[in-house]
């Protein structure tokens, strides 16, 4: 389990935040061990399982590095996928 993600989810709950999209590369490294370039992905954190969204260039690498409590979604349209995840969480 990734304690960083769990701590972040607890902070979200304490501040009544239901959904959060992370796009900053440094925060993606910190939470998901994702070392992609800026703009190469995002992460959706909600009351559901957190999801890292990126493209196929990072698929193999992330399958071995991604924390166990974070899912991986491969797509070319990061933000449409993030929006759909958020819509499905409501």
PDB file of N, CA and C in Angstrom:
ATOM      1  N   UNK A   1       0.844  -1.177   0.000  1.00  0.00           N
ATOM      2  CA  UNK A   1       0.000   0.000   0.000  1.00  0.00           C
ATOM      3  C   UNK A   1       0.891   1.243   0.000  1.00  0.00           C
ATOM      4  N   UNK A   2       0.463   2.235  -0.739  1.00  0.00           N
ATOM      5  CA  UNK A   2       1.192   3.496  -0.810  1.00  0.00           C
ATOM      6  C   UNK A   2       0.634   4.433   0.254  1.00  0.00           C
ATOM      7  N   UNK A   3       1.402   4.644   1.310  1.00  0.00           N
ATOM      8  CA  UNK A   3       0.941   5.508   2.398  1.00  0.00           C
ATOM      9  C   UNK A   3       0.744   6.939   1.948  1.00  0.00           C
ATOM     10  N   UNK A   4       1.512   7.390   0.965  1.00  0.00           N
ATOM     11  CA  UNK A   4       1.373   8.762   0.485  1.00  0.00           C
ATOM     12  C   UNK A   4      -0.013   8.991  -0.107  1.00  0.00           C
ATOM     13  N   UNK A   5      -0.474   8.043  -0.892  1.00  0.00           N
ATOM     14  CA  UNK A   5      -1.807   8.163  -1.490  1.00  0.00           C
ATOM     15  C   UNK A   5      -2.872   8.109  -0.397  1.00  0.00           C
ATOM     16  N   UNK A   6      -2.712   7.212   0.543  1.00  0.00           N
ATOM     17  CA  UNK A   6      -3.692   7.098   1.619  1.00  0.00           C
ATOM     18  C   UNK A   6      -3.714   8.363   2.477  1.00  0.00           C
ATOM     19  N   UNK A   7      -2.560   8.918   2.755  1.00  0.00           N
ATOM     20  CA  UNK A   7      -2.501  10.173   3.521  1.00  0.00           C
ATOM     21  C   UNK A   7      -3.163  11.306   2.746  1.00  0.00           C
ATOM     22  N   UNK A   8      -2.935  11.341   1.439  1.00  0.00           N
ATOM     23  CA  UNK A   8      -3.558  12.372   0.617  1.00  0.00           C
ATOM     24  C   UNK A   8      -5.077  12.217   0.627  1.00  0.00           C
ATOM     25  N   UNK A   9      -5.561  10.984   0.516  1.00  0.00           N
ATOM     26  CA  UNK A   9      -7.006  10.750   0.549  1.00  0.00           C
ATOM     27  C   UNK A   9      -7.597  11.175   1.901  1.00  0.00           C
ATOM     28  N   UNK A  10      -6.875  10.944   2.988  1.00  0.00           N
ATOM     29  CA  UNK A  10      -7.347  11.372   4.300  1.00  0.00           C
ATOM     30  C   UNK A  10      -7.434  12.896   4.385  1.00  0.00           C
ATOM     31  N   UNK A  11      -6.429  13.577   3.838  1.00  0.00           N
ATOM     32  CA  UNK A  11      -6.469  15.043   3.806  1.00  0.00           C
ATOM     33  C   UNK A  11      -7.645  15.545   2.987  1.00  0.00           C
ATOM     34  N   UNK A  12      -7.923  14.878   1.890  1.00  0.00           N
ATOM     35  CA  UNK A  12      -9.074  15.251   1.074  1.00  0.00           C
ATOM     36  C   UNK A  12     -10.356  15.120   1.884  1.00  0.00           C
ATOM     37  N   UNK A  13     -10.512  14.006   2.587  1.00  0.00           N
ATOM     38  CA  UNK A  13     -11.712  13.791   3.398  1.00  0.00           C
ATOM     39  C   UNK A  13     -11.842  14.853   4.485  1.00  0.00           C
ATOM     40  N   UNK A  14     -10.732  15.161   5.151  1.00  0.00           N
ATOM     41  CA  UNK A  14     -10.756  16.158   6.221  1.00  0.00           C
ATOM     42  C   UNK A  14     -11.172  17.529   5.703  1.00  0.00           C
ATOM     43  N   UNK A  15     -10.894  17.800   4.447  1.00  0.00           N
ATOM     44  CA  UNK A  15     -11.213  19.100   3.850  1.00  0.00           C
ATOM     45  C   UNK A  15     -12.434  19.049   2.938  1.00  0.00           C
ATOM     46  N   UNK A  16     -13.211  17.975   3.039  1.00  0.00           N
ATOM     47  CA  UNK A  16     -14.438  17.795   2.266  1.00  0.00           C
ATOM     48  C   UNK A  16     -14.210  17.911   0.758  1.00  0.00           C
ATOM     49  N   UNK A  17     -13.116  17.332   0.287  1.00  0.00           N
ATOM     50  CA  UNK A  17     -12.808  17.301  -1.139  1.00  0.00           C
ATOM     51  C   UNK A  17     -13.106  15.891  -1.634  1.00  0.00           C
ATOM     52  N   UNK A  18     -13.993  15.783  -2.605  1.00  0.00           N
ATOM     53  CA  UNK A  18     -14.393  14.471  -3.110  1.00  0.00           C
ATOM     54  C   UNK A  18     -13.518  13.964  -4.240  1.00  0.00           C
ATOM     55  N   UNK A  19     -13.033  14.869  -5.076  1.00  0.00           N
ATOM     56  CA  UNK A  19     -12.260  14.479  -6.252  1.00  0.00           C
ATOM     57  C   UNK A  19     -11.107  15.454  -6.446  1.00  0.00           C
ATOM     58  N   UNK A  20     -10.005  14.928  -6.980  1.00  0.00           N
ATOM     59  CA  UNK A  20      -8.831  15.760  -7.201  1.00  0.00           C
ATOM     60  C   UNK A  20      -8.095  15.240  -8.429  1.00  0.00           C
ATOM     61  N   UNK A  21      -7.689  16.138  -9.312  1.00  0.00           N
ATOM     62  CA  UNK A  21      -6.879  15.758 -10.475  1.00  0.00           C
ATOM     63  C   UNK A  21      -5.485  16.326 -10.277  1.00  0.00           C
ATOM     64  N   UNK A  22      -4.499  15.470 -10.366  1.00  0.00           N
ATOM     65  CA  UNK A  22      -3.112  15.867 -10.183  1.00  0.00           C
ATOM     66  C   UNK A  22      -2.433  15.872 -11.547  1.00  0.00           C
ATOM     67  N   UNK A  23      -1.830  17.003 -11.898  1.00  0.00           N
ATOM     68  CA  UNK A  23      -1.135  17.132 -13.186  1.00  0.00           C
ATOM     69  C   UNK A  23       0.330  17.522 -13.021  1.00  0.00           C
ATOM     70  N   UNK A  24       0.704  18.044 -11.863  1.00  0.00           N
ATOM     71  CA  UNK A  24       2.070  18.493 -11.646  1.00  0.00           C
ATOM     72  C   UNK A  24       3.028  17.298 -11.631  1.00  0.00           C
ATOM     73  N   UNK A  25       4.103  17.349 -12.438  1.00  0.00           N
ATOM     74  CA  UNK A  25       5.031  16.210 -12.525  1.00  0.00           C
ATOM     75  C   UNK A  25       5.644  15.818 -11.185  1.00  0.00           C
ATOM     76  N   UNK A  26       5.965  16.780 -10.339  1.00  0.00           N
ATOM     77  CA  UNK A  26       6.567  16.469  -9.040  1.00  0.00           C
ATOM     78  C   UNK A  26       5.581  15.738  -8.128  1.00  0.00           C
ATOM     79  N   UNK A  27       4.322  16.134  -8.179  1.00  0.00           N
ATOM     80  CA  UNK A  27       3.307  15.449  -7.376  1.00  0.00           C
ATOM     81  C   UNK A  27       3.017  14.055  -7.908  1.00  0.00           C
ATOM     82  N   UNK A  28       3.108  13.866  -9.225  1.00  0.00           N
ATOM     83  CA  UNK A  28       2.926  12.537  -9.807  1.00  0.00           C
ATOM     84  C   UNK A  28       4.061  11.606  -9.398  1.00  0.00           C
ATOM     85  N   UNK A  29       5.271  12.137  -9.317  1.00  0.00           N
ATOM     86  CA  UNK A  29       6.402  11.331  -8.837  1.00  0.00           C
ATOM     87  C   UNK A  29       6.165  10.944  -7.379  1.00  0.00           C
ATOM     88  N   UNK A  30       5.781  11.910  -6.578  1.00  0.00           N
ATOM     89  CA  UNK A  30       5.599  11.695  -5.149  1.00  0.00           C
ATOM     90  C   UNK A  30       4.501  10.673  -4.852  1.00  0.00           C
ATOM     91  N   UNK A  31       3.380  10.782  -5.530  1.00  0.00           N
ATOM     92  CA  UNK A  31       2.237   9.915  -5.224  1.00  0.00           C
ATOM     93  C   UNK A  31       2.229   8.594  -5.989  1.00  0.00           C
ATOM     94  N   UNK A  32       2.682   8.612  -7.243  1.00  0.00           N
ATOM     95  CA  UNK A  32       2.512   7.420  -8.073  1.00  0.00           C
ATOM     96  C   UNK A  32       3.819   6.875  -8.635  1.00  0.00           C
ATOM     97  N   UNK A  33       4.951   7.489  -8.287  1.00  0.00           N
ATOM     98  CA  UNK A  33       6.249   7.058  -8.816  1.00  0.00           C
ATOM     99  C   UNK A  33       6.294   7.169 -10.337  1.00  0.00           C
ATOM    100  N   UNK A  34       5.565   8.156 -10.870  1.00  0.00           N
ATOM    101  CA  UNK A  34       5.487   8.374 -12.317  1.00  0.00           C
ATOM    102  C   UNK A  34       6.484   9.449 -12.710  1.00  0.00           C
ATOM    103  N   UNK A  35       7.469   9.065 -13.519  1.00  0.00           N
ATOM    104  CA  UNK A  35       8.547   9.967 -13.934  1.00  0.00           C
ATOM    105  C   UNK A  35       8.393  10.395 -15.390  1.00  0.00           C
ATOM    106  N   UNK A  36       7.185  10.616 -15.829  1.00  0.00           N
ATOM    107  CA  UNK A  36       6.953  11.082 -17.195  1.00  0.00           C
ATOM    108  C   UNK A  36       7.257  12.562 -17.322  1.00  0.00           C
ATOM    109  N   UNK A  37       7.260  13.014 -18.539  1.00  0.00           N
ATOM    110  CA  UNK A  37       7.467  14.430 -18.798  1.00  0.00           C
ATOM    111  C   UNK A  37       6.208  15.215 -18.444  1.00  0.00           C
ATOM    112  N   UNK A  38       6.367  16.503 -18.228  1.00  0.00           N
ATOM    113  CA  UNK A  38       5.212  17.354 -17.944  1.00  0.00           C
ATOM    114  C   UNK A  38       4.188  17.224 -19.061  1.00  0.00           C
ATOM    115  N   UNK A  39       2.955  16.997 -18.712  1.00  0.00           N
ATOM    116  CA  UNK A  39       1.889  16.862 -19.700  1.00  0.00           C
ATOM    117  C   UNK A  39       1.691  15.455 -20.223  1.00  0.00           C
ATOM    118  N   UNK A  40       2.454  14.491 -19.700  1.00  0.00           N
ATOM    119  CA  UNK A  40       2.348  13.114 -20.183  1.00  0.00           C
ATOM    120  C   UNK A  40       1.414  12.249 -19.350  1.00  0.00           C
ATOM    121  N   UNK A  41       0.590  12.865 -18.532  1.00  0.00           N
ATOM    122  CA  UNK A  41      -0.356  12.092 -17.761  1.00  0.00           C
ATOM    123  C   UNK A  41      -0.943  12.899 -16.634  1.00  0.00           C
ATOM    124  N   UNK A  42      -1.858  12.277 -15.926  1.00  0.00           N
ATOM    125  CA  UNK A  42      -2.476  12.885 -14.753  1.00  0.00           C
ATOM    126  C   UNK A  42      -2.969  11.764 -13.852  1.00  0.00           C
ATOM    127  N   UNK A  43      -3.398  12.143 -12.673  1.00  0.00           N
ATOM    128  CA  UNK A  43      -3.891  11.164 -11.708  1.00  0.00           C
ATOM    129  C   UNK A  43      -5.190  11.673 -11.113  1.00  0.00           C
ATOM    130  N   UNK A  44      -6.159  10.795 -11.034  1.00  0.00           N
ATOM    131  CA  UNK A  44      -7.441  11.119 -10.425  1.00  0.00           C
ATOM    132  C   UNK A  44      -7.502  10.430  -9.065  1.00  0.00           C
ATOM    133  N   UNK A  45      -7.712  11.226  -8.031  1.00  0.00           N
ATOM    134  CA  UNK A  45      -7.867  10.693  -6.685  1.00  0.00           C
ATOM    135  C   UNK A  45      -9.277  11.048  -6.236  1.00  0.00           C
ATOM    136  N   UNK A  46     -10.001  10.027  -5.806  1.00  0.00           N
ATOM    137  CA  UNK A  46     -11.383  10.214  -5.361  1.00  0.00           C
ATOM    138  C   UNK A  46     -11.659   9.211  -4.258  1.00  0.00           C
ATOM    139  N   UNK A  47     -12.919   9.028  -3.921  1.00  0.00           N
ATOM    140  CA  UNK A  47     -13.260   8.017  -2.930  1.00  0.00           C
ATOM    141  C   UNK A  47     -13.149   6.605  -3.507  1.00  0.00           C
ATOM    142  N   UNK A  48     -12.971   6.513  -4.807  1.00  0.00           N
ATOM    143  CA  UNK A  48     -12.728   5.237  -5.472  1.00  0.00           C
ATOM    144  C   UNK A  48     -11.220   4.978  -5.513  1.00  0.00           C
ATOM    145  N   UNK A  49     -10.815   3.920  -6.174  1.00  0.00           N
ATOM    146  CA  UNK A  49      -9.396   3.599  -6.349  1.00  0.00           C
ATOM    147  C   UNK A  49      -8.720   4.713  -7.158  1.00  0.00           C
ATOM    148  N   UNK A  50      -7.600   5.283  -6.693  1.00  0.00           N
ATOM    149  CA  UNK A  50      -6.886   6.293  -7.471  1.00  0.00           C
ATOM    150  C   UNK A  50      -6.425   5.706  -8.811  1.00  0.00           C
ATOM    151  N   UNK A  51      -6.398   6.552  -9.837  1.00  0.00           N
ATOM    152  CA  UNK A  51      -6.051   6.085 -11.187  1.00  0.00           C
ATOM    153  C   UNK A  51      -5.007   7.018 -11.788  1.00  0.00           C
ATOM    154  N   UNK A  52      -3.904   6.432 -12.238  1.00  0.00           N
ATOM    155  CA  UNK A  52      -2.913   7.162 -13.014  1.00  0.00           C
ATOM    156  C   UNK A  52      -3.289   6.993 -14.478  1.00  0.00           C
ATOM    157  N   UNK A  53      -3.378   8.088 -15.194  1.00  0.00           N
ATOM    158  CA  UNK A  53      -3.776   8.070 -16.604  1.00  0.00           C
ATOM    159  C   UNK A  53      -2.591   8.561 -17.428  1.00  0.00           C
ATOM    160  N   UNK A  54      -2.142   7.730 -18.345  1.00  0.00           N
ATOM    161  CA  UNK A  54      -1.038   8.094 -19.226  1.00  0.00           C
ATOM    162  C   UNK A  54      -1.188   7.332 -20.535  1.00  0.00           C
ATOM    163  N   UNK A  55      -0.187   7.463 -21.409  1.00  0.00           N
ATOM    164  CA  UNK A  55      -0.288   6.777 -22.701  1.00  0.00           C
ATOM    165  C   UNK A  55       0.604   5.540 -22.737  1.00  0.00           C
ATOM    166  N   UNK A  56       0.563   4.840 -23.857  1.00  0.00           N
ATOM    167  CA  UNK A  56       1.212   3.535 -23.983  1.00  0.00           C
ATOM    168  C   UNK A  56       2.734   3.588 -23.870  1.00  0.00           C
ATOM    169  N   UNK A  57       3.344   4.758 -24.020  1.00  0.00           N
ATOM    170  CA  UNK A  57       4.802   4.851 -23.870  1.00  0.00           C
ATOM    171  C   UNK A  57       5.247   4.468 -22.465  1.00  0.00           C
ATOM    172  N   UNK A  58       4.378   4.624 -21.491  1.00  0.00           N
ATOM    173  CA  UNK A  58       4.736   4.379 -20.096  1.00  0.00           C
ATOM    174  C   UNK A  58       4.097   3.113 -19.529  1.00  0.00           C
ATOM    175  N   UNK A  59       3.371   2.381 -20.343  1.00  0.00           N
ATOM    176  CA  UNK A  59       2.599   1.241 -19.845  1.00  0.00           C
ATOM    177  C   UNK A  59       3.470   0.184 -19.172  1.00  0.00           C
ATOM    178  N   UNK A  60       4.488  -0.296 -19.854  1.00  0.00           N
ATOM    179  CA  UNK A  60       5.309  -1.375 -19.303  1.00  0.00           C
ATOM    180  C   UNK A  60       6.051  -0.903 -18.056  1.00  0.00           C
ATOM    181  N   UNK A  61       6.621   0.284 -18.116  1.00  0.00           N
ATOM    182  CA  UNK A  61       7.356   0.826 -16.973  1.00  0.00           C
ATOM    183  C   UNK A  61       6.466   0.954 -15.746  1.00  0.00           C
ATOM    184  N   UNK A  62       5.277   1.472 -15.929  1.00  0.00           N
ATOM    185  CA  UNK A  62       4.411   1.741 -14.789  1.00  0.00           C
ATOM    186  C   UNK A  62       3.809   0.464 -14.205  1.00  0.00           C
ATOM    187  N   UNK A  63       3.664  -0.570 -14.988  1.00  0.00           N
ATOM    188  CA  UNK A  63       3.120  -1.808 -14.439  1.00  0.00           C
ATOM    189  C   UNK A  63       4.031  -2.387 -13.363  1.00  0.00           C
ATOM    190  N   UNK A  64       5.321  -2.102 -13.444  1.00  0.00           N
ATOM    191  CA  UNK A  64       6.238  -2.591 -12.435  1.00  0.00           C
ATOM    192  C   UNK A  64       6.503  -1.609 -11.312  1.00  0.00           C
ATOM    193  N   UNK A  65       6.196  -0.343 -11.502  1.00  0.00           N
ATOM    194  CA  UNK A  65       6.529   0.696 -10.528  1.00  0.00           C
ATOM    195  C   UNK A  65       5.338   1.281  -9.794  1.00  0.00           C
ATOM    196  N   UNK A  66       4.161   1.118 -10.320  1.00  0.00           N
ATOM    197  CA  UNK A  66       2.976   1.770  -9.765  1.00  0.00           C
ATOM    198  C   UNK A  66       2.638   1.183  -8.393  1.00  0.00           C
ATOM    199  N   UNK A  67       2.334   2.036  -7.411  1.00  0.00           N
ATOM    200  CA  UNK A  67       1.910   1.517  -6.107  1.00  0.00           C
ATOM    201  C   UNK A  67       0.689   0.612  -6.265  1.00  0.00           C
ATOM    202  N   UNK A  68       0.584  -0.364  -5.390  1.00  0.00           N
ATOM    203  CA  UNK A  68      -0.472  -1.368  -5.525  1.00  0.00           C
ATOM    204  C   UNK A  68      -1.880  -0.812  -5.370  1.00  0.00           C
ATOM    205  N   UNK A  69      -2.024   0.318  -4.707  1.00  0.00           N
ATOM    206  CA  UNK A  69      -3.368   0.878  -4.518  1.00  0.00           C
ATOM    207  C   UNK A  69      -3.701   1.968  -5.538  1.00  0.00           C
ATOM    208  N   UNK A  70      -2.976   1.971  -6.669  1.00  0.00           N
ATOM    209  CA  UNK A  70      -3.248   2.922  -7.746  1.00  0.00           C
ATOM    210  C   UNK A  70      -3.432   2.134  -9.035  1.00  0.00           C
ATOM    211  N   UNK A  71      -4.543   2.361  -9.710  1.00  0.00           N
ATOM    212  CA  UNK A  71      -4.805   1.702 -10.991  1.00  0.00           C
ATOM    213  C   UNK A  71      -4.141   2.484 -12.117  1.00  0.00           C
ATOM    214  N   UNK A  72      -3.958   1.814 -13.255  1.00  0.00           N
ATOM    215  CA  UNK A  72      -3.348   2.421 -14.435  1.00  0.00           C
ATOM    216  C   UNK A  72      -4.345   2.403 -15.579  1.00  0.00           C
ATOM    217  N   UNK A  73      -4.528   3.529 -16.215  1.00  0.00           N
ATOM    218  CA  UNK A  73      -5.408   3.652 -17.382  1.00  0.00           C
ATOM    219  C   UNK A  73      -4.566   4.187 -18.531  1.00  0.00           C
ATOM    220  N   UNK A  74      -4.528   3.452 -19.635  1.00  0.00           N
ATOM    221  CA  UNK A  74      -3.742   3.830 -20.807  1.00  0.00           C
ATOM    222  C   UNK A  74      -4.672   4.423 -21.859  1.00  0.00           C
ATOM    223  N   UNK A  75      -4.367   5.640 -22.282  1.00  0.00           N
ATOM    224  CA  UNK A  75      -5.165   6.336 -23.281  1.00  0.00           C
ATOM    225  C   UNK A  75      -4.345   7.491 -23.838  1.00  0.00           C
ATOM    226  N   UNK A  76      -4.788   8.039 -24.939  1.00  0.00           N
ATOM    227  CA  UNK A  76      -4.155   9.240 -25.486  1.00  0.00           C
ATOM    228  C   UNK A  76      -4.862  10.512 -25.035  1.00  0.00           C
ATOM    229  N   UNK A  77      -6.068  10.361 -24.526  1.00  0.00           N
ATOM    230  CA  UNK A  77      -6.867  11.516 -24.121  1.00  0.00           C
ATOM    231  C   UNK A  77      -6.992  11.537 -22.601  1.00  0.00           C
ATOM    232  N   UNK A  78      -5.946  12.032 -21.936  1.00  0.00           N
ATOM    233  CA  UNK A  78      -5.878  11.997 -20.477  1.00  0.00           C
ATOM    234  C   UNK A  78      -7.057  12.685 -19.816  1.00  0.00           C
ATOM    235  N   UNK A  79      -7.347  13.883 -20.279  1.00  0.00           N
ATOM    236  CA  UNK A  79      -8.324  14.701 -19.562  1.00  0.00           C
ATOM    237  C   UNK A  79      -9.763  14.265 -19.826  1.00  0.00           C
ATOM    238  N   UNK A  80     -10.050  13.752 -20.993  1.00  0.00           N
ATOM    239  CA  UNK A  80     -11.386  13.202 -21.233  1.00  0.00           C
ATOM    240  C   UNK A  80     -11.591  11.951 -20.375  1.00  0.00           C
ATOM    241  N   UNK A  81     -10.555  11.149 -20.244  1.00  0.00           N
ATOM    242  CA  UNK A  81     -10.629   9.959 -19.398  1.00  0.00           C
ATOM    243  C   UNK A  81     -10.797  10.358 -17.941  1.00  0.00           C
ATOM    244  N   UNK A  82     -10.039  11.365 -17.497  1.00  0.00           N
ATOM    245  CA  UNK A  82     -10.175  11.858 -16.126  1.00  0.00           C
ATOM    246  C   UNK A  82     -11.587  12.380 -15.890  1.00  0.00           C
ATOM    247  N   UNK A  83     -12.120  13.136 -16.835  1.00  0.00           N
ATOM    248  CA  UNK A  83     -13.477  13.675 -16.702  1.00  0.00           C
ATOM    249  C   UNK A  83     -14.499  12.553 -16.605  1.00  0.00           C
ATOM    250  N   UNK A  84     -14.318  11.507 -17.388  1.00  0.00           N
ATOM    251  CA  UNK A  84     -15.248  10.373 -17.348  1.00  0.00           C
ATOM    252  C   UNK A  84     -15.164   9.647 -16.000  1.00  0.00           C
ATOM    253  N   UNK A  85     -13.953   9.468 -15.490  1.00  0.00           N
ATOM    254  CA  UNK A  85     -13.794   8.843 -14.165  1.00  0.00           C
ATOM    255  C   UNK A  85     -14.501   9.669 -13.095  1.00  0.00           C
ATOM    256  N   UNK A  86     -14.339  10.976 -13.152  1.00  0.00           N
ATOM    257  CA  UNK A  86     -14.985  11.843 -12.169  1.00  0.00           C
ATOM    258  C   UNK A  86     -16.499  11.785 -12.302  1.00  0.00           C
ATOM    259  N   UNK A  87     -16.981  11.743 -13.527  1.00  0.00           N
ATOM    260  CA  UNK A  87     -18.418  11.651 -13.766  1.00  0.00           C
ATOM    261  C   UNK A  87     -18.955  10.337 -13.219  1.00  0.00           C
ATOM    262  N   UNK A  88     -18.205   9.260 -13.433  1.00  0.00           N
ATOM    263  CA  UNK A  88     -18.632   7.934 -12.942  1.00  0.00           C
ATOM    264  C   UNK A  88     -18.613   7.856 -11.416  1.00  0.00           C
ATOM    265  N   UNK A  89     -17.777   8.677 -10.768  1.00  0.00           N
ATOM    266  CA  UNK A  89     -17.678   8.667  -9.303  1.00  0.00           C
ATOM    267  C   UNK A  89     -18.814   9.405  -8.626  1.00  0.00           C
ATOM    268  N   UNK A  90     -19.516  10.247  -9.370  1.00  0.00           N
ATOM    269  CA  UNK A  90     -20.610  11.024  -8.756  1.00  0.00           C
ATOM    270  C   UNK A  90     -21.867  10.215  -8.602  1.00  0.00           C
TER     271      UNK A  90
END
